[in-house]
Coordinates of C-alpha atoms and ligand atoms in Angstrom, one line a residue:
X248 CA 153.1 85.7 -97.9
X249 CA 150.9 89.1 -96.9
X250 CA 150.3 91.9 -99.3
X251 CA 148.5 95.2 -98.0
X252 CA 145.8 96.7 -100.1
X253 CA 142.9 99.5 -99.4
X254 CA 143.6 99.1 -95.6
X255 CA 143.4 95.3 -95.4
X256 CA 146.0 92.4 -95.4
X257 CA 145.6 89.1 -97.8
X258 CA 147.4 86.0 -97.8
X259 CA 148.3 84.3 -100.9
X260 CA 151.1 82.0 -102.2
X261 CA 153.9 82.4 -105.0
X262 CA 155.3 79.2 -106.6
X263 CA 157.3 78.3 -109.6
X264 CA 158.3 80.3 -112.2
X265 CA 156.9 80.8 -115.8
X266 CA 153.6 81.9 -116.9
X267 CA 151.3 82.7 -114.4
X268 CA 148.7 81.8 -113.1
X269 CA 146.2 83.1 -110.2
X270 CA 143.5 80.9 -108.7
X271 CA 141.0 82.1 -106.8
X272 CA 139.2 79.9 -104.8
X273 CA 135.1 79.2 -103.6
X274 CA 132.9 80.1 -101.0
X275 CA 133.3 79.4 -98.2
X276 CA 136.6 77.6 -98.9
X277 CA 140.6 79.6 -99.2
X278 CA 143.5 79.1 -101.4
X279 CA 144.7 75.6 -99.7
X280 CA 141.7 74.3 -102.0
X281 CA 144.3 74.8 -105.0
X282 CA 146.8 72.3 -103.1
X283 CA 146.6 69.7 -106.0
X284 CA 146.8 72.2 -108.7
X285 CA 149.8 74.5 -106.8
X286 CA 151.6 71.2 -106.4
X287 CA 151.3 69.5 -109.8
X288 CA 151.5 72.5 -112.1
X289 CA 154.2 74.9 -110.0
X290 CA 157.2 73.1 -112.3
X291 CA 156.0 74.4 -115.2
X292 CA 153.9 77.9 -114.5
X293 CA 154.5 80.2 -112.0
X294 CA 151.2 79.4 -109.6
X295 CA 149.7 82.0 -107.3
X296 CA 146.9 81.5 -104.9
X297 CA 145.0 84.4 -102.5
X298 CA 143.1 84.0 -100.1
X299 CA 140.2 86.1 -100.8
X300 CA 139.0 89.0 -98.6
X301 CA 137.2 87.2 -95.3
X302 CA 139.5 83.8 -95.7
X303 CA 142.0 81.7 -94.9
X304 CA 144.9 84.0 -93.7
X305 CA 143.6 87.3 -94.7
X306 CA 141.4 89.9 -93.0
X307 CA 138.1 89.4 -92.6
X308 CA 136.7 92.9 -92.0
X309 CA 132.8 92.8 -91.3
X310 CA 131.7 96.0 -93.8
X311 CA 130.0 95.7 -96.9
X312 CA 131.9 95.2 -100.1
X313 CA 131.2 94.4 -103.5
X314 CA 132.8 91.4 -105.8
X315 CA 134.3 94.4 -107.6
X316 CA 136.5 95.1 -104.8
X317 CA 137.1 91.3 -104.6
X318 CA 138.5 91.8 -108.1
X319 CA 140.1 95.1 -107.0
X320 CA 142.2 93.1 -104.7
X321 CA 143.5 90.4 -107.4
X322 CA 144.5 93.4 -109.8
X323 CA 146.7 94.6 -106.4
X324 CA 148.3 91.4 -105.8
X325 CA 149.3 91.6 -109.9
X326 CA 151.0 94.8 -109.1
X327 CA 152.3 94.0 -105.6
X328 CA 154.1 90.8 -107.9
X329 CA 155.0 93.2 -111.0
X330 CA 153.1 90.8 -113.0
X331 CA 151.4 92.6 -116.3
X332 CA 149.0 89.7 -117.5
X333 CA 148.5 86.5 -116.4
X334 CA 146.1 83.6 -116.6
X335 CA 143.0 83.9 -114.1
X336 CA 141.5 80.3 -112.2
X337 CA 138.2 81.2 -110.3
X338 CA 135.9 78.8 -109.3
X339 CA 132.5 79.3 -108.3
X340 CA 132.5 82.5 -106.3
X341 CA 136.0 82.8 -107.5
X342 CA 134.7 83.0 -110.8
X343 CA 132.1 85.4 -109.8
X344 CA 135.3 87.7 -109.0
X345 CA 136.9 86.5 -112.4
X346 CA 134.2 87.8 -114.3
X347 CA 134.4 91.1 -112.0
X348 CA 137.9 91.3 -113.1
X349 CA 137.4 90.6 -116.7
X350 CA 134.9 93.7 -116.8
X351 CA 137.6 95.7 -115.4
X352 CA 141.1 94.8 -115.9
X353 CA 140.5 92.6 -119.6
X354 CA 143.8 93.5 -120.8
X355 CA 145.6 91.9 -118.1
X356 CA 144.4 88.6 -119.0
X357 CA 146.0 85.7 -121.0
X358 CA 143.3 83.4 -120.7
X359 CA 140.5 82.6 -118.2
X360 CA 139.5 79.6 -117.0
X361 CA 136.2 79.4 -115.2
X362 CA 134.8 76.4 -113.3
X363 CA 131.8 75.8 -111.5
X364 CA 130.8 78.7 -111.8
X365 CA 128.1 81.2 -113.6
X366 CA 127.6 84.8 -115.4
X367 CA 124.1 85.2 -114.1
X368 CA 123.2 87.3 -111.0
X369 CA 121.2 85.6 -107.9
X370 CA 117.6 84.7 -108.8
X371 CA 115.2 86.0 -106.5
X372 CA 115.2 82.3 -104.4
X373 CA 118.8 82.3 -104.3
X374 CA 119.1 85.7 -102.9
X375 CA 117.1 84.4 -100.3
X376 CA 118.5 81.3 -99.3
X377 CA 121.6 83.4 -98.6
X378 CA 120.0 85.7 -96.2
X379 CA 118.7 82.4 -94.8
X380 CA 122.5 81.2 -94.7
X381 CA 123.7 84.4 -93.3
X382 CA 121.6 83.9 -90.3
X383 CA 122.0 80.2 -90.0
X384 CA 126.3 81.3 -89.8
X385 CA 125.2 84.4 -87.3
X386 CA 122.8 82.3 -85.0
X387 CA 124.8 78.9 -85.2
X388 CA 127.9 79.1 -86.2
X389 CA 130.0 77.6 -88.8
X390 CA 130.0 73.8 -88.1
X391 CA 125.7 74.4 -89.4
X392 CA 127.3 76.2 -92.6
X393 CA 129.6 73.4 -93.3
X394 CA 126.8 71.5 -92.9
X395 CA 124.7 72.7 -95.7
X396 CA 127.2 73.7 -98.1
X397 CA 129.0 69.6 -98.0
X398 CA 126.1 68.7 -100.1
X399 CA 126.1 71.8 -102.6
X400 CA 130.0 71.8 -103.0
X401 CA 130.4 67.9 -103.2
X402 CA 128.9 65.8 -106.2
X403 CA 127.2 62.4 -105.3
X404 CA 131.0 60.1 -106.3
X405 CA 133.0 62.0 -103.5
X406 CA 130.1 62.2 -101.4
X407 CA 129.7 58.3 -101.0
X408 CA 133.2 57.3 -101.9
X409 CA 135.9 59.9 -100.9
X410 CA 134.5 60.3 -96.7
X411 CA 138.9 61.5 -96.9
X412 CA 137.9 64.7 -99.4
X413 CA 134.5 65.6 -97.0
X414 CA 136.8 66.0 -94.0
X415 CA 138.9 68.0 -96.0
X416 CA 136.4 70.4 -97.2
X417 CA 134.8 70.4 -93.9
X418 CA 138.2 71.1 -92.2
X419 CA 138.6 74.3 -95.0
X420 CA 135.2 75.5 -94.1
X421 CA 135.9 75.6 -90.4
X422 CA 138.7 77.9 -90.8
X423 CA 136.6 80.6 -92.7
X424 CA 135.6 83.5 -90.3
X425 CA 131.9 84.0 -89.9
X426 CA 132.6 88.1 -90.7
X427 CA 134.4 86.8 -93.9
X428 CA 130.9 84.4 -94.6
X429 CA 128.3 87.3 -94.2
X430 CA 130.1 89.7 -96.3
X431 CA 130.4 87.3 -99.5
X432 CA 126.8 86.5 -99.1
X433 CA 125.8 89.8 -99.3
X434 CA 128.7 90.5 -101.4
X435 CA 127.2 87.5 -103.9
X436 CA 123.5 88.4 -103.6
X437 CA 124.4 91.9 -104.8
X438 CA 126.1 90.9 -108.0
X439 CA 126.1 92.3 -111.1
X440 CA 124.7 90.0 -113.9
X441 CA 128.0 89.5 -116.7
X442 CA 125.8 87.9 -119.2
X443 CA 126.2 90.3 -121.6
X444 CA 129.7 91.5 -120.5
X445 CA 130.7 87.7 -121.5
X446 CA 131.1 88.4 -125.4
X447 CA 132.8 91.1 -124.4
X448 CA 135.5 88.5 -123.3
X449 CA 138.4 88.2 -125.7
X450 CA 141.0 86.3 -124.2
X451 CA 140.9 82.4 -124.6
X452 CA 138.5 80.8 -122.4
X453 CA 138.1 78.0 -120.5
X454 CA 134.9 76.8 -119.1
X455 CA 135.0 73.9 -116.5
X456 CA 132.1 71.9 -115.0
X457 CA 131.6 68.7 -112.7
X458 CA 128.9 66.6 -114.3
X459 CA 127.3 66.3 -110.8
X460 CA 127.3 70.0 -110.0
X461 CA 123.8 71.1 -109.5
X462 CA 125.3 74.2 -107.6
X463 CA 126.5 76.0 -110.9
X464 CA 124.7 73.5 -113.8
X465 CA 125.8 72.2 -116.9
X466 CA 123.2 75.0 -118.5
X467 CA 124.8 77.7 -116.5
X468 CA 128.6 76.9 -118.3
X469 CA 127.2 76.2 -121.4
X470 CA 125.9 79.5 -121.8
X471 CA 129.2 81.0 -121.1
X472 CA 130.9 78.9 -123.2
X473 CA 128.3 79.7 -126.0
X474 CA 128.9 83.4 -125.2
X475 CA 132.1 83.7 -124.9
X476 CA 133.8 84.3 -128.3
X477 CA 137.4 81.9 -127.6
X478 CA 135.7 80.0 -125.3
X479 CA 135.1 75.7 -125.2
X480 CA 133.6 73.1 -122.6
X481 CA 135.0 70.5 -120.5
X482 CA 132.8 68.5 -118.4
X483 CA 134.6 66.5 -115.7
X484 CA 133.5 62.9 -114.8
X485 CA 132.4 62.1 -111.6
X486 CA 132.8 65.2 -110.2
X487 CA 130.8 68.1 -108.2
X488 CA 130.9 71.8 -108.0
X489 CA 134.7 71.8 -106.1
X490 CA 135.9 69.9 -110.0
X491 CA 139.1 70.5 -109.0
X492 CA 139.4 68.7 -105.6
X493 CA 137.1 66.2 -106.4
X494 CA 139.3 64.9 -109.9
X495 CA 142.2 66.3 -109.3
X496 CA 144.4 65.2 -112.4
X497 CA 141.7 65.5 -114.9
X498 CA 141.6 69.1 -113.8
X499 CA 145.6 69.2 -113.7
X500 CA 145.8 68.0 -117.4
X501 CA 142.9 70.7 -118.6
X502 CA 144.1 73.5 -117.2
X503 CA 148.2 72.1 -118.0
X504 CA 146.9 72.0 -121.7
X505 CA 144.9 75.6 -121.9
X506 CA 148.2 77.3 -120.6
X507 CA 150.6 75.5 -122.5
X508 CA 148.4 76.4 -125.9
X509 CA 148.8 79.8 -124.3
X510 CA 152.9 80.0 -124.3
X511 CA 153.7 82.5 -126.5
X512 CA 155.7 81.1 -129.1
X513 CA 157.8 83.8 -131.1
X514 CA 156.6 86.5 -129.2
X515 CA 152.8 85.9 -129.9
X516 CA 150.5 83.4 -128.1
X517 CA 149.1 80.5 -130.0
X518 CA 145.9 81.0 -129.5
X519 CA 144.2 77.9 -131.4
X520 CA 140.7 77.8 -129.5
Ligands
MLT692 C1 130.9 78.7 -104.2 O1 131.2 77.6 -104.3 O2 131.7 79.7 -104.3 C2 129.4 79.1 -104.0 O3 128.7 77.9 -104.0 C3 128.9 80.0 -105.0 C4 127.5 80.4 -104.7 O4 127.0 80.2 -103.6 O5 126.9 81.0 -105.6

């Protein structure tokens, strides 16, 4: 399904029924990367997944825009659906935009779940190796992204054991537009630092790591979880930065047992965090 916001057309998803919840997906990846969540949670929750600005099935304009606008976009789909609050998924760079809308639309939150992902802004180095990325995508196209973000999206297990998951991540990355690839870059290197917006997040939290993602660290989800005042930890075996497609059910029963605790029961959510 298409929604038009500011101008531009995005893609997303709409299954199930129930309380819902909104994934939004990494860099350079688009919402088929929720697959194994959309199809083992839509009997319970209602499960919505966009494709961000620049992916999968929506446009890809090359301007400059900012993760707030990312975040903009989300809120729109909300209203589009008529849906008032709702449980946000970001990981990674979907995170980044989490945060973005956490700053800005809080109240429209039931909970948060953020995986792989960190409240920091780019370091100096890491602002650079995205201009260095930029220019690799420009100059050489996406089969050289794909080929340096395998290893930085990937942990070590699925790496050597799952050669079925690479393909599948490579396949993803080849359908991202290069326009939609510069823009997050810049759009990421320009990001505002949300370390001190996190204690400023109320809603139940959930912060989700692979224990072999050295894209986003252990140290980087820690903090937020530390921050965060409703906020606790789950580390996922075996897993990368892309937790989700790498152990899919251990994800599944995390996230299945956040928004159940989150069902309101007479009229008021049980928050128990
Ligand atoms: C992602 O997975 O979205 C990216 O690795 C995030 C980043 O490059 O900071």
């Amino acid at each position: 399904m298409f929604f038009q916001t500011q101008g531009i057309r995005l893609a997303y998803d709409d299954s199930g029924s129930g309380l819902p919840i909104v994934f939004l997906h990494a860099f350079p990846l688009n919402r088929s990367m929720w697959a194994p969540q959309v199809s083992a949670l839509s009997a319970q929750f209602r499960t919505i997944a966009i494709d961000l600005r620049g992916h999968g099935e929506s446009d890809a304009p090359l301007w400059s825009f900012s993760l707030d606008q990312y975040a903009d976009d989300v809120a729109a789909l909300l209203d589009h659906l008529d849906i008032p609050q709702a449980v946000l998924v970001g990981l990674s760079m979907g995170g980044y935009v989490s945060l973005a809308f956490s700053r800005a639309y809080g109240k429209r939150l039931l909970g948060l779940v953020l995986a792989d992902t960190r409240a920091q802004a780019d370091s100096p180095d890491g602002r650079t190796g995205r201009f260095h990325l930029a220019q690799t995508a420009y100059t050489q196209g996406i089969e050289a992204v794909a080929n340096t973000m395998l290893p930085k999206l990937l942990g070590a297990t699925s790496l050597n054991n799952k050669p079925e998951l690479v393909e599948s991540i490579r396949r993803t990355i080849h359908q991202a537009p290069v326009s939609g690839i510069l823009v997050d870059l810049m759009a990421m290197a320009d990001r505002r630092d949300a370390t001190t917006h996190l204690s400023a997040i109320l809603c139940p939290t959930l912060v989700v790591i692979g224990e072999e993602d050295h894209t986003t660290p252990l140290i980087d989800a820690q903090l937020m979880a530390e921050r965060i005042p409703h906020a606790r930890l789950a580390i996922i075996p075996a897993a990368g930065h892309v937790s989700n497609c790498e152990q899919p059910e251990l994800f599944n029963d995390l996230l299945r047992g956040f928004v159940e605790m989150l069902q309101p029961t007479a009229g008021e959510p049980n928050f128990r965090l």
